[in-house]
PDB file of C-alpha atoms in Angstrom:
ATOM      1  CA  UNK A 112     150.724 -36.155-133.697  1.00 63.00           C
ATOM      2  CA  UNK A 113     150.615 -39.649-132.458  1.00 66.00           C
ATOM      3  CA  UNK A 114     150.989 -43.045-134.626  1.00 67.00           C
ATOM      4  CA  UNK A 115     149.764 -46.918-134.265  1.00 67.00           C
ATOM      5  CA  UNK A 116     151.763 -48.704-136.956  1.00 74.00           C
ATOM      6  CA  UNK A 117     150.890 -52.341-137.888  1.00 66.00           C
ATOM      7  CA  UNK A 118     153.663 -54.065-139.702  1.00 62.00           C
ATOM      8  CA  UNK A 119     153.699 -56.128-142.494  1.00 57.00           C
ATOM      9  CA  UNK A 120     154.243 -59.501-142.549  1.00 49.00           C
ATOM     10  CA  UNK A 121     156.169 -59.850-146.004  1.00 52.00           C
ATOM     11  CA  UNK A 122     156.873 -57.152-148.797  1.00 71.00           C
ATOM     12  CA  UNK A 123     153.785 -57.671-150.423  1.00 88.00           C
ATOM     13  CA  UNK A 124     152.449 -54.624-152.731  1.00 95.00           C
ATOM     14  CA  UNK A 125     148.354 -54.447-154.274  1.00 97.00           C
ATOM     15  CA  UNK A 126     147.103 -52.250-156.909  1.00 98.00           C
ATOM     16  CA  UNK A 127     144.780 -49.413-155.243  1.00 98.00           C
ATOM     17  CA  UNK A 128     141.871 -50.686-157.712  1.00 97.00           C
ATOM     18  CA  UNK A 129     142.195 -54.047-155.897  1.00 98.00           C
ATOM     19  CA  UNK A 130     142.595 -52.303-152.280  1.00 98.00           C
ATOM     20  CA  UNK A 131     139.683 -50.580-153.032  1.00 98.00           C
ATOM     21  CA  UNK A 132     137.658 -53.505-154.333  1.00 98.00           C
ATOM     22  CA  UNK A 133     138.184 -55.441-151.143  1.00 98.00           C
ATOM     23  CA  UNK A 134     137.408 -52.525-149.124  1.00 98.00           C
ATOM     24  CA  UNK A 135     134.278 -52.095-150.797  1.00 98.00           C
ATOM     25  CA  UNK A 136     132.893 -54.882-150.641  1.00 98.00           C
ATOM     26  CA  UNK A 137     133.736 -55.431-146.705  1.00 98.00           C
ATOM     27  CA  UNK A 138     131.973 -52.053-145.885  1.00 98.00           C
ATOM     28  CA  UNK A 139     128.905 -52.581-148.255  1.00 98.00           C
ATOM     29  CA  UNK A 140     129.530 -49.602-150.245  1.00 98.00           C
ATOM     30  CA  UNK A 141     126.890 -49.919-152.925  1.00 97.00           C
ATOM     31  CA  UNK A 142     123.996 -49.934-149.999  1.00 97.00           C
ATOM     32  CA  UNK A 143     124.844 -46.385-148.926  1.00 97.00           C
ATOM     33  CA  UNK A 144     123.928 -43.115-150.826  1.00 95.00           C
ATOM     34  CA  UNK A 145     126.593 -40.786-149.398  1.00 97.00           C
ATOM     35  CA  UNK A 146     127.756 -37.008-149.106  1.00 95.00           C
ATOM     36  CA  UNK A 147     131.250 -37.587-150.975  1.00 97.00           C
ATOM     37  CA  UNK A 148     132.279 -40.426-153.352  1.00 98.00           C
ATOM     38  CA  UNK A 149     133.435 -43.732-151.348  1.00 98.00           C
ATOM     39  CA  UNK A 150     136.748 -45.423-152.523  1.00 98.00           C
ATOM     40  CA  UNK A 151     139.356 -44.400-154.869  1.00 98.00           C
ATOM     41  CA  UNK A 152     139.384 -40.486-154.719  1.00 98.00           C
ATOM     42  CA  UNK A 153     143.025 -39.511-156.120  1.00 98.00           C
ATOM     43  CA  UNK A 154     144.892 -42.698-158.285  1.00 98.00           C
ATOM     44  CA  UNK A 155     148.816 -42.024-157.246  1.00 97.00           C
ATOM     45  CA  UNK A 156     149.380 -44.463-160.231  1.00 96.00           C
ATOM     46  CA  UNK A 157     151.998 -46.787-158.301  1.00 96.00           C
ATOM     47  CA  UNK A 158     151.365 -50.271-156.623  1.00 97.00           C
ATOM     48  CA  UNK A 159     150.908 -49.710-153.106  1.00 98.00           C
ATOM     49  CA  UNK A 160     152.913 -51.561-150.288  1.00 97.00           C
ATOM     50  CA  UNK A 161     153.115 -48.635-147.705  1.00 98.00           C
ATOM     51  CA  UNK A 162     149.565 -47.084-146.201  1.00 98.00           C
ATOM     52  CA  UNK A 163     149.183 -43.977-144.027  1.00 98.00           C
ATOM     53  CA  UNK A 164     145.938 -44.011-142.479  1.00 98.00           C
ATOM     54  CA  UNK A 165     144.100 -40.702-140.302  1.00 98.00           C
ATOM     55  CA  UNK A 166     140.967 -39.294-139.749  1.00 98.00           C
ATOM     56  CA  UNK A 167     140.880 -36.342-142.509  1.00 98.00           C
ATOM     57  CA  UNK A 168     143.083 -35.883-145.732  1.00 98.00           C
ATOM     58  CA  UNK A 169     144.562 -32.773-144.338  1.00 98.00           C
ATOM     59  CA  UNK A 170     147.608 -31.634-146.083  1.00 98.00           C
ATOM     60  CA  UNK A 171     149.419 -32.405-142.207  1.00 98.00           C
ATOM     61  CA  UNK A 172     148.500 -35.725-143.039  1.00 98.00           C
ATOM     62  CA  UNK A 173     150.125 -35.793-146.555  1.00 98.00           C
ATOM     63  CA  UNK A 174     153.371 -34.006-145.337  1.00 98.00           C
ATOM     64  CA  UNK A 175     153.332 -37.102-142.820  1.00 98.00           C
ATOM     65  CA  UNK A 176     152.734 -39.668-145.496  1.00 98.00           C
ATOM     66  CA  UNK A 177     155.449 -38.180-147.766  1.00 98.00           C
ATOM     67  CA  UNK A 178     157.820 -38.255-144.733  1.00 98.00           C
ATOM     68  CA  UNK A 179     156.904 -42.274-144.129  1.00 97.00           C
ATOM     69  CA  UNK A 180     157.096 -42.938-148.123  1.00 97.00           C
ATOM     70  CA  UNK A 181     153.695 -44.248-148.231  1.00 98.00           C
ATOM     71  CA  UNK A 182     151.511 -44.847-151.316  1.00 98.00           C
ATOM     72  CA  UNK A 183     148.334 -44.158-150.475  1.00 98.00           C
ATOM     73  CA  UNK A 184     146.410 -42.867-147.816  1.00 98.00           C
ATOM     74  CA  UNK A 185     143.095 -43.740-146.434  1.00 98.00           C
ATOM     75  CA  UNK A 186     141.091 -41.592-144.488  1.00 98.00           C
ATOM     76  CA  UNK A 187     137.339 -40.900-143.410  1.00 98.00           C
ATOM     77  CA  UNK A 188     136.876 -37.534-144.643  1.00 98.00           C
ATOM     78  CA  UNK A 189     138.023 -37.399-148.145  1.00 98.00           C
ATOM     79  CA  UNK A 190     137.223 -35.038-151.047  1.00 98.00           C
ATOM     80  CA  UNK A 191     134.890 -34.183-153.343  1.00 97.00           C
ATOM     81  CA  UNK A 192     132.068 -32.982-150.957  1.00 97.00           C
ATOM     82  CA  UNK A 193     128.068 -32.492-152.331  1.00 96.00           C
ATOM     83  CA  UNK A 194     127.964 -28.923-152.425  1.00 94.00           C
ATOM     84  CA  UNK A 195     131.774 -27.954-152.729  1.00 93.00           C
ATOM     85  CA  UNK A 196     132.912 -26.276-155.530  1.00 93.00           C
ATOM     86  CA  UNK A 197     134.026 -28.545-158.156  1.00 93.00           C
ATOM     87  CA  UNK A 198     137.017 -26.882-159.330  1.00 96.00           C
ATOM     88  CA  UNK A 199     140.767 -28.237-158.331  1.00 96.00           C
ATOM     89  CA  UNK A 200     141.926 -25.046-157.391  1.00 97.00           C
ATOM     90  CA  UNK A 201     143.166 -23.253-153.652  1.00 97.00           C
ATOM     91  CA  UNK A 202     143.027 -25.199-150.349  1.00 97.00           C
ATOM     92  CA  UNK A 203     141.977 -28.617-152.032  1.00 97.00           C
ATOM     93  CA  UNK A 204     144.446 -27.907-155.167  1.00 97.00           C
ATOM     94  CA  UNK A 205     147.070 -27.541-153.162  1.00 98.00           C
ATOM     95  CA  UNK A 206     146.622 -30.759-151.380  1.00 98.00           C
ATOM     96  CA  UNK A 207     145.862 -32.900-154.952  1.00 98.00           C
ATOM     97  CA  UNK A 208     149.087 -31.822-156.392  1.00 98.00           C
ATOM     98  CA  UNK A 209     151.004 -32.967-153.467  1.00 98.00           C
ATOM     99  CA  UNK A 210     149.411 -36.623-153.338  1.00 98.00           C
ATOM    100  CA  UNK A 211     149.934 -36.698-157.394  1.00 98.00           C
ATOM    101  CA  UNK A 212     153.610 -35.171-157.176  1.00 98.00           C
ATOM    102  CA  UNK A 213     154.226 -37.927-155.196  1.00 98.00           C
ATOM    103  CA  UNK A 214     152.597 -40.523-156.516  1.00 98.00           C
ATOM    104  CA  UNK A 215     150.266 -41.369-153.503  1.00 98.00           C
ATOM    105  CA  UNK A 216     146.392 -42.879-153.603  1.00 98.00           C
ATOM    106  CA  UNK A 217     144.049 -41.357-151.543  1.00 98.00           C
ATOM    107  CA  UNK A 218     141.149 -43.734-150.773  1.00 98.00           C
ATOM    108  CA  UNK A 219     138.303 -42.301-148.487  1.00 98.00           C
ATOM    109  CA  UNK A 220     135.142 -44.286-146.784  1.00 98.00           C
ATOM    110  CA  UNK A 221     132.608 -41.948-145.505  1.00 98.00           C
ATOM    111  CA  UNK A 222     129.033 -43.408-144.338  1.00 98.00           C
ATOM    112  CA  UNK A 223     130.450 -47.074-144.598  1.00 98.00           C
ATOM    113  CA  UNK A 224     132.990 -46.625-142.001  1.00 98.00           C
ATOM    114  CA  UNK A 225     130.416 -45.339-139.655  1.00 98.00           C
ATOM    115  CA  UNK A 226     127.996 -47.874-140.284  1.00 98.00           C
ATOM    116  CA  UNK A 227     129.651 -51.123-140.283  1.00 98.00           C
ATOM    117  CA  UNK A 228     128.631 -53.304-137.721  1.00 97.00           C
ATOM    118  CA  UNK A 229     132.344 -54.606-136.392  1.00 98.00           C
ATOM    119  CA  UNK A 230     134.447 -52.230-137.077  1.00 98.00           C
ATOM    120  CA  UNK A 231     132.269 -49.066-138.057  1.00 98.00           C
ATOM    121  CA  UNK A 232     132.903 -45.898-135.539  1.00 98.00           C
ATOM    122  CA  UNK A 233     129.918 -46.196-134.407  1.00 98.00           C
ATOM    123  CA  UNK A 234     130.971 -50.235-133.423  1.00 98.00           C
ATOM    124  CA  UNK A 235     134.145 -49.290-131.942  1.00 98.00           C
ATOM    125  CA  UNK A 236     133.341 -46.420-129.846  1.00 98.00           C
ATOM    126  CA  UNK A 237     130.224 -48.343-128.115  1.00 98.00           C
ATOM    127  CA  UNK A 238     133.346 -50.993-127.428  1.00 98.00           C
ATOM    128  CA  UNK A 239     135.391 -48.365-126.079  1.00 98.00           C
ATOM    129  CA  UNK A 240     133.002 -47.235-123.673  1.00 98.00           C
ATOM    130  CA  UNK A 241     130.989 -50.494-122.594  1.00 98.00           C
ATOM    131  CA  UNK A 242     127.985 -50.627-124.324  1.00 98.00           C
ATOM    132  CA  UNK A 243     126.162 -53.039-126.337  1.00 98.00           C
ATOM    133  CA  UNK A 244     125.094 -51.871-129.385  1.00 98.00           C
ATOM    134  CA  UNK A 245     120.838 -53.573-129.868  1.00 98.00           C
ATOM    135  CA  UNK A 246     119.575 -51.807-132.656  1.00 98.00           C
ATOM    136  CA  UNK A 247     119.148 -49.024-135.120  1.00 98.00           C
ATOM    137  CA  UNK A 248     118.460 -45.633-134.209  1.00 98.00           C
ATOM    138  CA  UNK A 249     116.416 -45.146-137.245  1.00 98.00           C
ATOM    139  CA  UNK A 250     114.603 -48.611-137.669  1.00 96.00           C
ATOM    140  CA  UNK A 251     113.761 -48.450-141.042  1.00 95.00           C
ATOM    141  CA  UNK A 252     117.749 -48.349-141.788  1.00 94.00           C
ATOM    142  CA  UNK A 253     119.308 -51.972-143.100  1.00 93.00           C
ATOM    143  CA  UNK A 254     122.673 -50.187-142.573  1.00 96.00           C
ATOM    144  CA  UNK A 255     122.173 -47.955-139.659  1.00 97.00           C
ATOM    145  CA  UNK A 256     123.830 -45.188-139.311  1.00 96.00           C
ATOM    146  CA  UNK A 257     123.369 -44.533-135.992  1.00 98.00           C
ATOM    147  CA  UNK A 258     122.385 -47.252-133.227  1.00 98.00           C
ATOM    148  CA  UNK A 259     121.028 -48.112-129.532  1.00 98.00           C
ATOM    149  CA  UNK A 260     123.155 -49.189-127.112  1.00 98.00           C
ATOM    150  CA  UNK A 261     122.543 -50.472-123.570  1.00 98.00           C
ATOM    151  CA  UNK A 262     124.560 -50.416-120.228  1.00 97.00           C
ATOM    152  CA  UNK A 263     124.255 -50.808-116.899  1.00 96.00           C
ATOM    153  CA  UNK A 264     122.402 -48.318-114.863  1.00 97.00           C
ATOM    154  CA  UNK A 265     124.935 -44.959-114.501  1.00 97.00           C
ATOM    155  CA  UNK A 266     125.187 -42.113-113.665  1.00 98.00           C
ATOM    156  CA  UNK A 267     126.306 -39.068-115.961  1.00 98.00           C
ATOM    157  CA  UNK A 268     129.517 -38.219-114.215  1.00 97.00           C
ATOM    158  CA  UNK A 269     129.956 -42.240-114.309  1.00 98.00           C
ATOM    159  CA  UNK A 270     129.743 -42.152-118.206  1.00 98.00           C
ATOM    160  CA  UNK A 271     131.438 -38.559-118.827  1.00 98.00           C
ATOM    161  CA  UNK A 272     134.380 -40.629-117.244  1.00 98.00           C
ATOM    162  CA  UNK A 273     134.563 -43.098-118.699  1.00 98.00           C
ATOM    163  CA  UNK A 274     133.794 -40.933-122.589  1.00 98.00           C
ATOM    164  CA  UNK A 275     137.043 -39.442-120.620  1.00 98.00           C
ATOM    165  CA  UNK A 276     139.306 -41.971-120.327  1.00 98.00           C
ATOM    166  CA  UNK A 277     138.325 -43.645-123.120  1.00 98.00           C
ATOM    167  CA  UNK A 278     138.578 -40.797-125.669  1.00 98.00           C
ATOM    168  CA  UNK A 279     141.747 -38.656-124.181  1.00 97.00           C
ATOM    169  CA  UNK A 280     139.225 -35.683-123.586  1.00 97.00           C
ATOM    170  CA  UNK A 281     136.569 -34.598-121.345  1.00 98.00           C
ATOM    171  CA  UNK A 282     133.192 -34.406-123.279  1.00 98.00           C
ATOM    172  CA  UNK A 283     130.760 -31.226-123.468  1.00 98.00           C
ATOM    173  CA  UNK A 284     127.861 -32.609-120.991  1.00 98.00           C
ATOM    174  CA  UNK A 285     124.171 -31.195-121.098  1.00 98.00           C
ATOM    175  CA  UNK A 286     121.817 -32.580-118.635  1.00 97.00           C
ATOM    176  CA  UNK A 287     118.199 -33.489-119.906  1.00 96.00           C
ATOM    177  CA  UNK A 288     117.271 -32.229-116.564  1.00 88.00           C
ATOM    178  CA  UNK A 289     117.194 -28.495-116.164  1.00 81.00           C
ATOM    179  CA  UNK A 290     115.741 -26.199-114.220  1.00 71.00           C
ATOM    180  CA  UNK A 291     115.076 -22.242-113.849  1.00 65.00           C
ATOM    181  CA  UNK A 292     117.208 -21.438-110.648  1.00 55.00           C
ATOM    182  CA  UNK A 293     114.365 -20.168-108.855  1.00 51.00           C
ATOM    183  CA  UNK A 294     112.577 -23.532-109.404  1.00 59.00           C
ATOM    184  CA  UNK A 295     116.077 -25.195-108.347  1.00 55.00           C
ATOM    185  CA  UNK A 296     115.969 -25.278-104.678  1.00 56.00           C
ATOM    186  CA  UNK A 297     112.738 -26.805-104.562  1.00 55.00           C
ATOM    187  CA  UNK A 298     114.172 -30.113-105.874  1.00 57.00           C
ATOM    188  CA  UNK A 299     117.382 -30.504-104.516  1.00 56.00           C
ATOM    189  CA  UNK A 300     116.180 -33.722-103.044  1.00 56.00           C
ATOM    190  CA  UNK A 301     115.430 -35.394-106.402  1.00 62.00           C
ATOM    191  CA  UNK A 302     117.460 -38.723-107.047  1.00 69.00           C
ATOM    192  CA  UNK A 303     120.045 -38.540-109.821  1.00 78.00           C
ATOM    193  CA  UNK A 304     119.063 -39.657-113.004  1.00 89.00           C
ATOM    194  CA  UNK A 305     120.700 -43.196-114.146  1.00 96.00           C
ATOM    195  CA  UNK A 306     121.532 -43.686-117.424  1.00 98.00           C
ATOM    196  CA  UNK A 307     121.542 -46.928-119.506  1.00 98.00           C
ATOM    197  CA  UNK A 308     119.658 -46.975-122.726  1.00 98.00           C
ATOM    198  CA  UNK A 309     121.978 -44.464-124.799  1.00 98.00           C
ATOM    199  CA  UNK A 310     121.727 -43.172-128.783  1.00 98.00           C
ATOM    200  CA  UNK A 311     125.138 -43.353-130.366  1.00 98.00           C
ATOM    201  CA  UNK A 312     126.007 -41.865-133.695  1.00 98.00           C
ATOM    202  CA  UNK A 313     129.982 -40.013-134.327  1.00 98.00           C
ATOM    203  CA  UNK A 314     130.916 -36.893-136.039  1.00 98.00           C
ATOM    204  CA  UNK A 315     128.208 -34.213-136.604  1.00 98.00           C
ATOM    205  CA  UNK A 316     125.024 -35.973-136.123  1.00 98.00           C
ATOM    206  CA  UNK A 317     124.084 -33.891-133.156  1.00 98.00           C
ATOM    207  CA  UNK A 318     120.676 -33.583-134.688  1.00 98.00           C
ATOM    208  CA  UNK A 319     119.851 -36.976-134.249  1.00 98.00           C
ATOM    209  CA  UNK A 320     119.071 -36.073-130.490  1.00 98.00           C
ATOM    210  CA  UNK A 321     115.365 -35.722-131.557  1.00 98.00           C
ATOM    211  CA  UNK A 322     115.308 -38.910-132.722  1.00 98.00           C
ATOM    212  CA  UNK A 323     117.271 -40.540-129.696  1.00 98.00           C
ATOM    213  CA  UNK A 324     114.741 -39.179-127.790  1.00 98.00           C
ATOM    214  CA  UNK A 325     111.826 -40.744-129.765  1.00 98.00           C
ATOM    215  CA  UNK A 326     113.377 -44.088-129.196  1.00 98.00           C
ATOM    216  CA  UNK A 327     113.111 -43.460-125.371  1.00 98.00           C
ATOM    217  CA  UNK A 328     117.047 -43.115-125.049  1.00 98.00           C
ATOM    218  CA  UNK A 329     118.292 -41.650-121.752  1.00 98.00           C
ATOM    219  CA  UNK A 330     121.085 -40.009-123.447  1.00 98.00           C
ATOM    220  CA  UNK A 331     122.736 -39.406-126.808  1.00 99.00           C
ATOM    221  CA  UNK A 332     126.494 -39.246-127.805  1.00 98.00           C
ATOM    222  CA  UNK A 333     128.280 -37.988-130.850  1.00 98.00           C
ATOM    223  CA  UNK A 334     130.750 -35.533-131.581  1.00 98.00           C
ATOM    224  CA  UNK A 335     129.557 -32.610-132.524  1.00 98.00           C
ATOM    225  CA  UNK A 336     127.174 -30.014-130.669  1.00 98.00           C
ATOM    226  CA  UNK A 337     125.060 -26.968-132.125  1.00 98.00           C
ATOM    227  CA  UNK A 338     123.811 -23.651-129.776  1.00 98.00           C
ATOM    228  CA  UNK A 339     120.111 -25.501-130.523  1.00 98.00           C
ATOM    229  CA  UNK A 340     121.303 -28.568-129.770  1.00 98.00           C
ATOM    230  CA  UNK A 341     121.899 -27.597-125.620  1.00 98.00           C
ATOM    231  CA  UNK A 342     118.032 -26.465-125.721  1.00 98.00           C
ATOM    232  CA  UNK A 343     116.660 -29.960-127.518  1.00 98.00           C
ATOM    233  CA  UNK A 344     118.292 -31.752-124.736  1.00 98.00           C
ATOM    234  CA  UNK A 345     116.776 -29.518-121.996  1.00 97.00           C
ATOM    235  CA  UNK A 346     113.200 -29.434-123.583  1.00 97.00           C
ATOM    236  CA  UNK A 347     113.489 -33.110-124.882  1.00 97.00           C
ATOM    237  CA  UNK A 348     114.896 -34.589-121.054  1.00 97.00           C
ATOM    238  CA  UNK A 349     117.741 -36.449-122.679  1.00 98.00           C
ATOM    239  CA  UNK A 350     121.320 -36.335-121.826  1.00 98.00           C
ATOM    240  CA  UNK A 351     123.630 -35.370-124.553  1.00 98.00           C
ATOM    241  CA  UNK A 352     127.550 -35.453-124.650  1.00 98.00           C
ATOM    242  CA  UNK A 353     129.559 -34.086-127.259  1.00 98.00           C
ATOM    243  CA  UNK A 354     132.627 -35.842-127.781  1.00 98.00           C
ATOM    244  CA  UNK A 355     134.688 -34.374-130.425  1.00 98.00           C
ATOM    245  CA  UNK A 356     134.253 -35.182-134.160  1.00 98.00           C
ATOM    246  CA  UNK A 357     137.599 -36.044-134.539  1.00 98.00           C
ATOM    247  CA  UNK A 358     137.692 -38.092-131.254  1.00 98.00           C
ATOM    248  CA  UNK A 359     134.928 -40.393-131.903  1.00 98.00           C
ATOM    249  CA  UNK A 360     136.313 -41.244-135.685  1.00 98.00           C
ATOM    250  CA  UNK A 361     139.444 -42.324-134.767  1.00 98.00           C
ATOM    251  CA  UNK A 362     138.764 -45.898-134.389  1.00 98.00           C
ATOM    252  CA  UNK A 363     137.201 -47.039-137.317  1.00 98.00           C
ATOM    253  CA  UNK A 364     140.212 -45.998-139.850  1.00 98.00           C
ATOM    254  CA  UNK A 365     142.352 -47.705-137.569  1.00 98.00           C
ATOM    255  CA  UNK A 366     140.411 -50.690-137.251  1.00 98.00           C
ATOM    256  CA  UNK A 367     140.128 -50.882-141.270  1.00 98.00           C
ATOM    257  CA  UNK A 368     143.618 -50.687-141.473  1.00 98.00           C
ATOM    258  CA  UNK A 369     144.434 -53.031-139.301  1.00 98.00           C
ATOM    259  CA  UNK A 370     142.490 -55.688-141.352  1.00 98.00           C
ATOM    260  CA  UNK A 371     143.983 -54.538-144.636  1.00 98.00           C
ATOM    261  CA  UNK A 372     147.315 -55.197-142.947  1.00 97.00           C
ATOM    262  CA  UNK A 373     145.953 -58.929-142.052  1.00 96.00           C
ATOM    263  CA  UNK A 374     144.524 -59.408-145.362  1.00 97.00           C
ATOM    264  CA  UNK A 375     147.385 -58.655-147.741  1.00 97.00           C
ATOM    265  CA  UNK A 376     150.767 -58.216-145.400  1.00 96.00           C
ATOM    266  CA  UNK A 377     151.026 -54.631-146.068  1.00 97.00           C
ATOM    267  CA  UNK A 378     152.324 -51.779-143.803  1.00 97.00           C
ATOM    268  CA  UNK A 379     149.624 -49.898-142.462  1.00 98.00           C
ATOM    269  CA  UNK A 380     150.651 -46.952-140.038  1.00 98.00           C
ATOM    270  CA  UNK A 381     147.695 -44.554-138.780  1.00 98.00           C
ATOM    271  CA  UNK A 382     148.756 -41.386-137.828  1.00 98.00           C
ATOM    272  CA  UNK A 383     146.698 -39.022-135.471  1.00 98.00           C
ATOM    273  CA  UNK A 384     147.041 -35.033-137.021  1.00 98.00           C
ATOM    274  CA  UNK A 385     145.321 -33.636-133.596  1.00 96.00           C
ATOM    275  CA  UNK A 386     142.088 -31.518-134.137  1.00 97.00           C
ATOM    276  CA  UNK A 387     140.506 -30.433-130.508  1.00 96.00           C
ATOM    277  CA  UNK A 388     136.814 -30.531-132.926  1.00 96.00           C
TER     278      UNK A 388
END
């Protein structure tokens, strides 16, 4: 478990109706229609001066927040999931009655944090790894989702690196260009493929590789990857390299923290529960 703390720069506390009204409104919430509710999920019913911040609401992450006294906790992956059953009992029981025993807010931004232009994961992890984000990967999207970046001209093992050094982990690469072995020899000449128009969505959008490759992308990064999704790269000739869920939706939490921090002189501490996904 590893943690990036930004301190506060007076004792300052906000309600977590406010927090949540200033967060919404920075992220656009209103234009996305989204898998799980976006905001205030669980109201700790205390003013909030100390925030944990993490990937997923994992009840690791709520044992850490109860160790560091904090108030609320903001995440990515929240509750309350389309589809879930809708019943406060087991697994997600278990971690509601420790947030309300203690009096903590959980607050959760889904689609928003991906999305955001400056500070979305999408945003960050094209900073992290050098490329310039140019435009949607779905056109029609006023709040993409996913997006186009550019580079200059690399190689795979070039980029793998520097996913590498950049992320703490070596990605899952498939090359778009395959071939049966007893084809192999008969192109061992061909020059390597260069790389610089690349599809970039986080998490588990691994079937947005079709689309990538309709927008004439040399490669495609997220987190995620599927047993179809090594056969769409093949058949499709586009690159793909699965970074981790986890790993490529670290940066936006922390990034939103560390404006809430700036904005209202709170303690924001992001703490990183470890999940190899």
């Amino acid at each position: 478990m590893t943690a990036h703390d930004t301190p506060p720069s007076a004792d300052m506390t906000i309600t977590a109706q406010a927090l949540t009204e200033f967060c919404d409104d920075y992220l656009s919430v209103s234009a996305f229609k989204d898998y799980a509710p976006n905001g205030l999920q669980v109201d700790g019913g205390r003013p909030i001066r100390r925030i944990v911040t993490g990937v997923t609401a994992c009840e690791a992450l709520i044992d850490a927040a109860i160790a560091e006294d904090a108030d609320a906790i903001m995440v990515h992956h929240g509750y309350f999931w389309k589809g879930e059953p809708m019943t406060i009992t087991g697994m997600k029981g278990q971690r509601i009655r420790k947030l309300m025993q203690h009096g903590i807010s959980l607050i959760g931004y889904h689609l928003p944090l991906d999305a955001h232009p400056k500070i979305g994961n999408n945003a960050k992890l094209a900073e992290m790894l050098g490329l310039t984000i140019t435009e949607a990967l779905y056109p029609h999207e006023s709040h993409p989702v996913g997006n186009i970046a550019t580079c200059p001209p690399q190689s795979a093992e070039s980029l793998t690196q520097t996913i590498t050094q950049a992320l703490g982990r070596i990605p899952l690469h498939i090359s778009g260009h395959y071939q049966y072995l007893a084809d192999a020899a008969a192109d061992t000449a061909a020059a390597p493929k260069l790389l610089k128009r690349i599809g970039i969505c986080t998490g588990g959008a691994q079937d947005m590789i079709e689309q990538a490759a309709a927008m004439g992308c040399d490669a495609y990064i997220s987190g995620e990857i599927s047993e179809r999704t090594t056969h769409s790269a093949r058949e499709l000739g586009i690159d793909y390299f699965a970074c981790g869920h986890h790993a490529t939706e670290r940066a936006g939490i922390q990034a939103l923290g560390d404006i809430i921090a700036q904005q209202f002189g709170l303690s924001v501490r992001f703490i990183d529960i470890d999940n190899p996904a």
